[in-house]
mmCIF file of C-alpha atoms and ligand atoms in Angstrom:
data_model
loop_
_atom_site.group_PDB
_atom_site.id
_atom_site.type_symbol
_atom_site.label_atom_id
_atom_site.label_comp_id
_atom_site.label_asym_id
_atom_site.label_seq_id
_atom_site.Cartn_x
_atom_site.Cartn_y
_atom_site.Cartn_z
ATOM 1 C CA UNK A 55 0.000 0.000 0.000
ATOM 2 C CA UNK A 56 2.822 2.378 0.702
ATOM 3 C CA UNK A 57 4.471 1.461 -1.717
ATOM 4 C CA UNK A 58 1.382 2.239 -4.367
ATOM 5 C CA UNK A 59 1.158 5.558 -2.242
ATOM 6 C CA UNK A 60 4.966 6.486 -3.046
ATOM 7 C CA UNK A 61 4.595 5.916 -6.874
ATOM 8 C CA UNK A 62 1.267 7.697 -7.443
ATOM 9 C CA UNK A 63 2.886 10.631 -5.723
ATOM 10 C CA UNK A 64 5.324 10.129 -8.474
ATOM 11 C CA UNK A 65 3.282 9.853 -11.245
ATOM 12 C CA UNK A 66 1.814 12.977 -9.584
ATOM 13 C CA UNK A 67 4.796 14.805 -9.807
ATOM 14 C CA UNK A 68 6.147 13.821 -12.924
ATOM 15 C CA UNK A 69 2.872 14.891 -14.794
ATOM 16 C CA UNK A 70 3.338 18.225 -12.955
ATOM 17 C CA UNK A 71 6.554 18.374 -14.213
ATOM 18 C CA UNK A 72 5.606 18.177 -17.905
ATOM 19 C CA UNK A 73 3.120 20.305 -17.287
ATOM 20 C CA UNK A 74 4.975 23.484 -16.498
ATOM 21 C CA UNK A 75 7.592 22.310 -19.193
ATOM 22 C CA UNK A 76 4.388 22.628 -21.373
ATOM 23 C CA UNK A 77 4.037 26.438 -19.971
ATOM 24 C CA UNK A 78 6.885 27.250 -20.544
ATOM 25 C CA UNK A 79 7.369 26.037 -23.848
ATOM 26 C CA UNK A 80 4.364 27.676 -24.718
ATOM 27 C CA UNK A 81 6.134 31.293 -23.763
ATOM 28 C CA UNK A 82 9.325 30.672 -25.143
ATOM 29 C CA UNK A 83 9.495 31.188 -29.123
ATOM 30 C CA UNK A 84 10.677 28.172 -30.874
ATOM 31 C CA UNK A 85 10.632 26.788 -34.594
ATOM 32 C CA UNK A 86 7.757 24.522 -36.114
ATOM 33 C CA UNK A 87 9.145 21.499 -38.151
ATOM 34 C CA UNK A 88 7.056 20.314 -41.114
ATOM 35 C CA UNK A 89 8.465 17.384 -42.966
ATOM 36 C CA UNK A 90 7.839 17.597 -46.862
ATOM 37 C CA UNK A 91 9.700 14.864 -48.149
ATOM 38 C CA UNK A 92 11.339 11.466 -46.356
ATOM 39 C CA UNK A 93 14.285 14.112 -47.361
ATOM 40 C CA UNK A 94 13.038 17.704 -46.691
ATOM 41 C CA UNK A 95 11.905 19.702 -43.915
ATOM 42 C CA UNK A 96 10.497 23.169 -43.156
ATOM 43 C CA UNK A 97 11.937 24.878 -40.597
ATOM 44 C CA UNK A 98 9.091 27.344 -39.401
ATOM 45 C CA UNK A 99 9.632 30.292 -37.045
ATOM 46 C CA UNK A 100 7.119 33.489 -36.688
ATOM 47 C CA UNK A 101 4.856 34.842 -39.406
ATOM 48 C CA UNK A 102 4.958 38.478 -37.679
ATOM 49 C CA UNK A 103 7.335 40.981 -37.788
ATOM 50 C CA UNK A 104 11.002 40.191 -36.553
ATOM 51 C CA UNK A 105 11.349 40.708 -32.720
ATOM 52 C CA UNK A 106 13.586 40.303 -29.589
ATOM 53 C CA UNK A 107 11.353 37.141 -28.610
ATOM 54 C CA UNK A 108 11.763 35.623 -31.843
ATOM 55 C CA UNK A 109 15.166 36.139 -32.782
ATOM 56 C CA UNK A 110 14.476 37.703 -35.883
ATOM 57 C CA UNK A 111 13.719 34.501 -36.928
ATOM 58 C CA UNK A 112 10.636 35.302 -38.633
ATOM 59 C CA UNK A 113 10.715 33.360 -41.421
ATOM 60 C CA UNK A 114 11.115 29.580 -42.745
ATOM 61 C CA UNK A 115 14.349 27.814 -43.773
ATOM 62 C CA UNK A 116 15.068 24.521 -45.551
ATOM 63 C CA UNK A 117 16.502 21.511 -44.506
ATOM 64 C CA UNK A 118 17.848 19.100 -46.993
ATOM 65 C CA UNK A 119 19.082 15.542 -46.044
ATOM 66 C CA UNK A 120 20.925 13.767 -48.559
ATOM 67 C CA UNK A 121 22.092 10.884 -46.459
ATOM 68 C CA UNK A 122 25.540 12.074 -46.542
ATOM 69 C CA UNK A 123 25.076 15.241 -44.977
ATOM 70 C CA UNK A 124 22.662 17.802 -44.533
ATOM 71 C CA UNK A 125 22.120 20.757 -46.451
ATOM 72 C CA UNK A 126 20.553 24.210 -44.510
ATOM 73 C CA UNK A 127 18.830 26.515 -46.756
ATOM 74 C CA UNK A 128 19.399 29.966 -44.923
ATOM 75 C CA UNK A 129 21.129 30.595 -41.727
ATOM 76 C CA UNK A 130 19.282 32.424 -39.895
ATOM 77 C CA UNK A 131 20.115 36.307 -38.795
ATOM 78 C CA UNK A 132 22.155 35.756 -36.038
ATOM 79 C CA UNK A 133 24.898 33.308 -33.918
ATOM 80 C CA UNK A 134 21.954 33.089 -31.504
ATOM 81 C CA UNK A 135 19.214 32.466 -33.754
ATOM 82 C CA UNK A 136 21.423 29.955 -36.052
ATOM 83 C CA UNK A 137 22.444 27.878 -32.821
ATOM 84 C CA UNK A 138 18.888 27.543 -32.190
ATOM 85 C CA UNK A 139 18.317 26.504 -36.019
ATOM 86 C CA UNK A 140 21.057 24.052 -35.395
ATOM 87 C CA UNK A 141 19.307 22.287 -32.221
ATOM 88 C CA UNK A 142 16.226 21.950 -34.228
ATOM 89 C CA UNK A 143 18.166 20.139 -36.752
ATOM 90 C CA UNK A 144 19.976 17.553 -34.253
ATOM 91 C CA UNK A 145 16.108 16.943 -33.559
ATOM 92 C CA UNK A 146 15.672 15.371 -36.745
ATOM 93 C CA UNK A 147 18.774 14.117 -38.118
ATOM 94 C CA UNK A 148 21.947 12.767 -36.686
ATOM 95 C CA UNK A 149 23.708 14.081 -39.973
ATOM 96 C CA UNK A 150 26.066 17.285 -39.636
ATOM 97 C CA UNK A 151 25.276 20.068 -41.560
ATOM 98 C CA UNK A 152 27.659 20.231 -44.325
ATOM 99 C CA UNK A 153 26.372 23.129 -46.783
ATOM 100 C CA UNK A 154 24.377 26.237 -46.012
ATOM 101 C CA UNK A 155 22.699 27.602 -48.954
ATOM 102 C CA UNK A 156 22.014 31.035 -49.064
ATOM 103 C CA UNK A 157 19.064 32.405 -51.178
ATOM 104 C CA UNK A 158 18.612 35.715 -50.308
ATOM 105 C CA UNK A 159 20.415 38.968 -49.179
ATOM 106 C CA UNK A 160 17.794 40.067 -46.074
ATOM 107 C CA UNK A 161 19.000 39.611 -42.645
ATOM 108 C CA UNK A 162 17.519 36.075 -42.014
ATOM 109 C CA UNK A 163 18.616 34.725 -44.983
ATOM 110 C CA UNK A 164 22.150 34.334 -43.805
ATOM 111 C CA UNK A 165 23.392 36.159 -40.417
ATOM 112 C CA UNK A 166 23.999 32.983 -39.178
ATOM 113 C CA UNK A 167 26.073 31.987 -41.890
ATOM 114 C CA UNK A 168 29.363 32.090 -39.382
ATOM 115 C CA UNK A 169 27.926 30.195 -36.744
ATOM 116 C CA UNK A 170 27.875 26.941 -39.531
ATOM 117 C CA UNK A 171 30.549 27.912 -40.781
ATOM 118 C CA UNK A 172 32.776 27.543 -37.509
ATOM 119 C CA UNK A 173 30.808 24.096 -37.120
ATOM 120 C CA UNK A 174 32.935 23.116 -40.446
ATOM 121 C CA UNK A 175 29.818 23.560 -43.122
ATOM 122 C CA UNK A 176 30.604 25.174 -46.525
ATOM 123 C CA UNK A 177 28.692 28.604 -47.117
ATOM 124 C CA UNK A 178 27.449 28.288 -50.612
ATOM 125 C CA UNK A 179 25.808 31.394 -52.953
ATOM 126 C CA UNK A 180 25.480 33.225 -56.031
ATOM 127 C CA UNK A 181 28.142 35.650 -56.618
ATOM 128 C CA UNK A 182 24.935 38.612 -57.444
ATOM 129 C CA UNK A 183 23.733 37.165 -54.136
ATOM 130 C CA UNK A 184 26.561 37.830 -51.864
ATOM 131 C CA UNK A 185 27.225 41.032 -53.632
ATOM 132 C CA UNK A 186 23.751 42.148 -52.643
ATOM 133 C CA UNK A 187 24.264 40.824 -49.176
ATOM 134 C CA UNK A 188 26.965 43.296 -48.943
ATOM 135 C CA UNK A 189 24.827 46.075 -50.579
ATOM 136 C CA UNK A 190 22.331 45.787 -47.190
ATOM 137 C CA UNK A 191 24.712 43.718 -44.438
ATOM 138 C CA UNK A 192 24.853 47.663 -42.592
ATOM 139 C CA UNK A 193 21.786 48.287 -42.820
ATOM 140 C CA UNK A 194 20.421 45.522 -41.666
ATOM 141 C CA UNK A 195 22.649 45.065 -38.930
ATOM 142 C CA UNK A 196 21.868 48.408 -37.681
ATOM 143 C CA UNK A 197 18.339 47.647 -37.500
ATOM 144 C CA UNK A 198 18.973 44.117 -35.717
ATOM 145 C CA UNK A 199 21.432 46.112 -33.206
ATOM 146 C CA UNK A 200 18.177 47.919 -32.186
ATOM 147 C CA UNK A 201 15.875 44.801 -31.876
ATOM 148 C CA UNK A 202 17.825 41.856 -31.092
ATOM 149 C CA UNK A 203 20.276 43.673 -28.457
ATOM 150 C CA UNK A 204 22.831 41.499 -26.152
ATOM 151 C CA UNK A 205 21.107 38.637 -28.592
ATOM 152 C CA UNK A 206 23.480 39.904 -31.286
ATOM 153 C CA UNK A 207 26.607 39.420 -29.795
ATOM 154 C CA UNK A 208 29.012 37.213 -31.622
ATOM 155 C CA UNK A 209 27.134 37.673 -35.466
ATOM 156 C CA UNK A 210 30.036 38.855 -37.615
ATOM 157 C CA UNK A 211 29.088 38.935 -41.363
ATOM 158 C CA UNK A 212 30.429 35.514 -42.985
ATOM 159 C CA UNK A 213 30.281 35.782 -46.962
ATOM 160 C CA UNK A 214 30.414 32.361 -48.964
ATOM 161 C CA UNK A 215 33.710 32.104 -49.734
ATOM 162 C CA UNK A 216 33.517 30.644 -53.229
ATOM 163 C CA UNK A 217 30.827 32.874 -54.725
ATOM 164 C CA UNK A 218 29.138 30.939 -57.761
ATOM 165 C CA UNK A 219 29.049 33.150 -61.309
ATOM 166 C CA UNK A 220 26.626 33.217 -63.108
ATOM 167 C CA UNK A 221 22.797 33.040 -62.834
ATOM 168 C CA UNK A 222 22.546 29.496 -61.965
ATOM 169 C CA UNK A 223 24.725 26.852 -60.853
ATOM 170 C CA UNK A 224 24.383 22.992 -60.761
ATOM 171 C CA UNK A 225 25.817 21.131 -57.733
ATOM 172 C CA UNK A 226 25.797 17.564 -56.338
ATOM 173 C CA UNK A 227 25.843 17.445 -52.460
ATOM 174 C CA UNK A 228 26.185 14.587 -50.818
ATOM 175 C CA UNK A 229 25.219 12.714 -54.603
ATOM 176 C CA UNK A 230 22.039 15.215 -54.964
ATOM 177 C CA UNK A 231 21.728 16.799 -57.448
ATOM 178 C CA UNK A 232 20.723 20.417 -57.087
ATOM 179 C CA UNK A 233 20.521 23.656 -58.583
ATOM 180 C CA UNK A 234 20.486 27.190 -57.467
ATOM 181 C CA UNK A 235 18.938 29.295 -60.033
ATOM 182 C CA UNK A 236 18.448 33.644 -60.308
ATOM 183 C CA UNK A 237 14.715 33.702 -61.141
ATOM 184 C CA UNK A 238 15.034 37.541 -61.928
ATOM 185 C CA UNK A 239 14.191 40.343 -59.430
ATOM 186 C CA UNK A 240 11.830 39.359 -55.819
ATOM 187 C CA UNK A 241 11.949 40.795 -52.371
ATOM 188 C CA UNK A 242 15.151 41.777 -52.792
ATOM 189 C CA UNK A 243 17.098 42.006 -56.332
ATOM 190 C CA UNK A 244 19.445 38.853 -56.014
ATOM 191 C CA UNK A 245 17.595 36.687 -54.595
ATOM 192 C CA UNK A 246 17.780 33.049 -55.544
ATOM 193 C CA UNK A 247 16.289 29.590 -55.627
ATOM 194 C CA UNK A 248 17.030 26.089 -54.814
ATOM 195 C CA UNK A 249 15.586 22.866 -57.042
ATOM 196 C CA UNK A 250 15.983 19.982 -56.130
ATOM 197 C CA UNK A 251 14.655 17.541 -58.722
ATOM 198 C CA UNK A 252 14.773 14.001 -57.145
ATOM 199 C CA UNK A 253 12.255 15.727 -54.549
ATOM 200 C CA UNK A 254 10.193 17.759 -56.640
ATOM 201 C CA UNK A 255 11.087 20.634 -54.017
ATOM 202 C CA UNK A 256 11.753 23.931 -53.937
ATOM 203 C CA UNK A 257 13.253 26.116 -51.787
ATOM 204 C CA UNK A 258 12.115 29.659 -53.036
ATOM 205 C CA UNK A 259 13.668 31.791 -50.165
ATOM 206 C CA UNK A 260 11.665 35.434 -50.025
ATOM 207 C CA UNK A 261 10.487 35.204 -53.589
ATOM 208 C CA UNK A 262 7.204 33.306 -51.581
ATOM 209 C CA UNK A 263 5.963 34.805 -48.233
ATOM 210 C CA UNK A 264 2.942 32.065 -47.536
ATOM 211 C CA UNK A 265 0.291 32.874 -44.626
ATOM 212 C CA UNK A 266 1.022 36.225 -44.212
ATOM 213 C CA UNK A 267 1.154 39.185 -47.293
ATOM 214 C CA UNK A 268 4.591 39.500 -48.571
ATOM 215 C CA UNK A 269 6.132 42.919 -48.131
ATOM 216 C CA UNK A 270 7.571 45.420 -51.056
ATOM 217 C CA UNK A 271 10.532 47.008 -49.358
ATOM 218 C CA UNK A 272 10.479 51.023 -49.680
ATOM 219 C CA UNK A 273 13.953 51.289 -50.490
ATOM 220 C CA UNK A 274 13.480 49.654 -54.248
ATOM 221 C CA UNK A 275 14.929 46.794 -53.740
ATOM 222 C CA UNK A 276 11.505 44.852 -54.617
ATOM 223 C CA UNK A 277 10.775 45.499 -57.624
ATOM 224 C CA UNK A 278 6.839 44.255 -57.996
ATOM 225 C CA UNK A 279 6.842 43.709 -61.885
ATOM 226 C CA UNK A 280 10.225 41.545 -61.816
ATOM 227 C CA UNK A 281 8.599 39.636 -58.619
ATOM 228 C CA UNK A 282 5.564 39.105 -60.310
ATOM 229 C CA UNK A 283 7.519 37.993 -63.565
ATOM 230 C CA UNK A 284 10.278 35.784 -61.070
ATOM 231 C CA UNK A 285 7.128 34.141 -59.445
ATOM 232 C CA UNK A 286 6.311 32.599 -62.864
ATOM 233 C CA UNK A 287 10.175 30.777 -63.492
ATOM 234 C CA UNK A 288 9.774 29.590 -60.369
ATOM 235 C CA UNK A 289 6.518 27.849 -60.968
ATOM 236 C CA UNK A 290 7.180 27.126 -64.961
ATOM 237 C CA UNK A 291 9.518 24.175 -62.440
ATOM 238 C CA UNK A 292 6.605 22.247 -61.481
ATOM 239 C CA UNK A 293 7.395 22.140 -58.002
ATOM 240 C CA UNK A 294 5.135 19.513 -55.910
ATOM 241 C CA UNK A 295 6.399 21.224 -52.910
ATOM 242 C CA UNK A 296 7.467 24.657 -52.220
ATOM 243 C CA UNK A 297 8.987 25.369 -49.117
ATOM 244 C CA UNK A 298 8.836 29.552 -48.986
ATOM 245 C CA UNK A 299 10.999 32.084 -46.870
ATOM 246 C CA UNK A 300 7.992 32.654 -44.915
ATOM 247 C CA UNK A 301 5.091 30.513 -43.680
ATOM 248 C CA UNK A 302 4.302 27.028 -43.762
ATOM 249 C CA UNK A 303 5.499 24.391 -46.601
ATOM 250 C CA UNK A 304 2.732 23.467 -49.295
ATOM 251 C CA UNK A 305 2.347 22.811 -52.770
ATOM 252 C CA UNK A 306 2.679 25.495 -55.916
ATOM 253 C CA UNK A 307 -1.243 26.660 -55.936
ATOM 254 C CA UNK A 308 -1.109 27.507 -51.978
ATOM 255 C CA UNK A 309 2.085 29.700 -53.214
ATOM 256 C CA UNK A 310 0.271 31.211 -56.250
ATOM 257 C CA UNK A 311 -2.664 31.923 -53.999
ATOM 258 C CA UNK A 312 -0.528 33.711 -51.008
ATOM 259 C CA UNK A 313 2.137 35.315 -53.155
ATOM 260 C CA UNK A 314 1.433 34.752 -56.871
ATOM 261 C CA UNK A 315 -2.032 35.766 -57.087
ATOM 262 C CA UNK A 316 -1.377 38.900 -54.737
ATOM 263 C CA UNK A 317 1.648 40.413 -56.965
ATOM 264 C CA UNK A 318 -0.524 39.799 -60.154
ATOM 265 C CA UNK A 319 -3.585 41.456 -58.134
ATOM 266 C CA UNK A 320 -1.277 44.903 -57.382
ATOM 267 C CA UNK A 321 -0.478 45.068 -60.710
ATOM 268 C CA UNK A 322 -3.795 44.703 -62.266
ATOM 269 C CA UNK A 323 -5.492 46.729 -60.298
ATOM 270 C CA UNK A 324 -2.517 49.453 -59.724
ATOM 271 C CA UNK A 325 -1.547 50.007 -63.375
ATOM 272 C CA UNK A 326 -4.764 51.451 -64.669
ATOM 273 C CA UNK A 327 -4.807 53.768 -61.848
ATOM 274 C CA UNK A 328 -1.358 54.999 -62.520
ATOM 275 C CA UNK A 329 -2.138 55.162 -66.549
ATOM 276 C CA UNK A 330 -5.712 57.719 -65.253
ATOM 277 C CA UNK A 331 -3.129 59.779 -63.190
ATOM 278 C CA UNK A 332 -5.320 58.752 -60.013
ATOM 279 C CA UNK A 333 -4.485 60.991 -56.840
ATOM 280 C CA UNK A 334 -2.438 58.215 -55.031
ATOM 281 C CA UNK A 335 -3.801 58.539 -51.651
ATOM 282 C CA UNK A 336 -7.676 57.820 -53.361
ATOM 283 C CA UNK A 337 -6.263 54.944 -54.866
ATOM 284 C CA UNK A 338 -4.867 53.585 -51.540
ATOM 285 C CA UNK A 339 -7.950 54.017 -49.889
ATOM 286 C CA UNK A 340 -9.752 52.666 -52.994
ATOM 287 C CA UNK A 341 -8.117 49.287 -52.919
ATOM 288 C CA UNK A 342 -7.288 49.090 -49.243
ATOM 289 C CA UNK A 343 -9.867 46.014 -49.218
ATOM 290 C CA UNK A 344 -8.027 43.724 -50.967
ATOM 291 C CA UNK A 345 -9.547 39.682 -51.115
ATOM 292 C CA UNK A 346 -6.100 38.692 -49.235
ATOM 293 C CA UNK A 347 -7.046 40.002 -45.606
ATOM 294 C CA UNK A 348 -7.138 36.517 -44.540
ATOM 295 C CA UNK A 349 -3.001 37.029 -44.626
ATOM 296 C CA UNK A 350 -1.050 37.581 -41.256
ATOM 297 C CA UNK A 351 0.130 41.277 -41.631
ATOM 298 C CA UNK A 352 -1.990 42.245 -44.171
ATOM 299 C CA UNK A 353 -3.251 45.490 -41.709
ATOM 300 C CA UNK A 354 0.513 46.641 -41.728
ATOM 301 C CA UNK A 355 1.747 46.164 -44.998
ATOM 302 C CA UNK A 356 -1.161 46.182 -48.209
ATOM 303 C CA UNK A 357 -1.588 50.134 -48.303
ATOM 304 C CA UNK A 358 1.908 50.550 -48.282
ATOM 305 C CA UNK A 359 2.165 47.707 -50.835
ATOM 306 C CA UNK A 360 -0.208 49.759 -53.307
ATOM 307 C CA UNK A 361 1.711 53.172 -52.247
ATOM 308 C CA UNK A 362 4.707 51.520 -53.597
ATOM 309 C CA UNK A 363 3.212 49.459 -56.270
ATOM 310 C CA UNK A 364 1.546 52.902 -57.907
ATOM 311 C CA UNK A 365 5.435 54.700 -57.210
ATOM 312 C CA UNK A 366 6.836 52.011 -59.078
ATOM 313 C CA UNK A 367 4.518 51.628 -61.938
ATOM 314 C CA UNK A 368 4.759 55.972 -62.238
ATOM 315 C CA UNK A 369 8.285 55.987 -62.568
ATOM 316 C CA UNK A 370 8.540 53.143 -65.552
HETATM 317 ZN ZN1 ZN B 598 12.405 37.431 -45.512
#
């Protein structure tokens, strides 16, 4: 009897253990997994805008296992943040990362480049890429230096050392074949790709924002008719999976419908406007309901989108 008395108590406690673990996993941010493929995962982190609690790590990277290494698509935009990306990893594979792809030239894409990097992977990119990288790696670190405080120590720019020329280049990584490909202008100017045939994947970095409405960035460097334009290479691949640079993993009509569908929507709607010399500020209110609320973010970002959009579409 005492003996049934000491282990319910326990069983008590254990359960009560787990059960604050529980709280406080709730309250501390963390990164979804979605597996795509036997081969490919989603690494998921926050569909709002970057913060202190999440690391910056709003946004979704890749994870490629080739069964003789794994390959991380994006770092991450800090040591911090990419540490964290690399205990979500050694929860789902025993292999090392051994390549970190870089697709894009914004913060997340590839802060944490130097934290792999010092872990032995190879830092892989375009050479437009990493020149781009270097066009924002100030200001962007500026702006982190004001969010992510004491959680920035230790991120030092780390550039892939081999820069690839061209607009595409065709590697084999641990025997898989893949290829990192320059769709033409997205979020940012440089951005790239990764395809990776044998899967039917691909990793399309910024040029898709899923869940939540993508963003134009004020300082040019989204250009809304390339994006639009970009969108289309990407899906003339006949991905069966597209695992974006934000949101959750899905197939290519959930990324037309979150990202394809909106781009095509600014322009179509935008460009008369702008051809009828419409006072800007009616047009933004005009169009401010848009059939994409049902997007995370789309009360802080689809009037500016349009302001944008119309400033673009002016100037051509
Ligand atoms: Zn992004």
């Amino acid at each position: 009897m005492v003996m049934r008395i000491r282990l319910m108590t326990r069983v008590a406690s254990a359960a009560l253990t787990f059960t604050l673990l529980q709280a406080s996993a709730a309250v501390a941010f963390d990164l979804k997994t979605v597996k795509v493929t036997p081969r490919v995962y989603a690494l998921v982190g926050a569909l709002g805008p970057r913060s202190y609690d999440n690391q910056a790590l709003n946004c979704t990277m890749g994870l490629l296992l080739t069964g003789n290494g794994a390959v991380l698509i994006d770092s991450g935009a800090s040591t911090l943040g990419a540490k964290l990306i690399a205990r979500k990893i050694a929860s789902l594979t025993d292999q090392p990362v051994k390549w970190v792809i870089n697709t894009g030239a914004q913060d997340h894409r590839w802060l944490g480049n130097g934290y792999f990097a010092s872990r032995g992977a190879q830092i892989i990119a375009l050479a437009r890429t990493v020149k781009s990288q270097k066009t924002y790696t100030e200001s962007h670190l500026q702006r982190l230096k004001g969010l992510l405080k004491e959680r920035l120590a230790g991120t030092r720019p780390y550039y892939a050392p081999n820069p690839l020329p061209g607009n595409s280049a065709r590697l084999e990584l641990g025997g898989m074949k893949i290829e990192i490909l320059w769709p033409g202008g997205g979020h940012f100017p440089d951005d790239a790709i990764v395809w990776v045939p044998s899967e039917k994947t691909v990793f399309a970095g910024d040029l898709v924002f899923n869940d939540r409405l993508l963003g134009i960035q004020s300082d040019g460097a989204s250009v809304v008719r390339d994006w639009a334009r970009s969108f289309e290479v990407m899906a003339a691949l006949a991905p069966a999976h597209v695992v974006p640079g934000h949101g959750m993993p899905g197939g290519l009509a959930k990324a037309r419908r979150d990202t394809g569908d909106y781009l095509a929507w600014l322009l179509r709607n935008v460009e008369p406007a702008v051809s009828e010399m419409e006072d800007i500020g009616e047009v933004v209110k005009r169009l401010a309901e848009a059939p994409f609320r049902r997007l995370e973010n789309y009360d802080g970002l689809h009037r500016k989108n349009i302001n944008l959009t119309y400033l673009q579409l002016e100037a051509e």
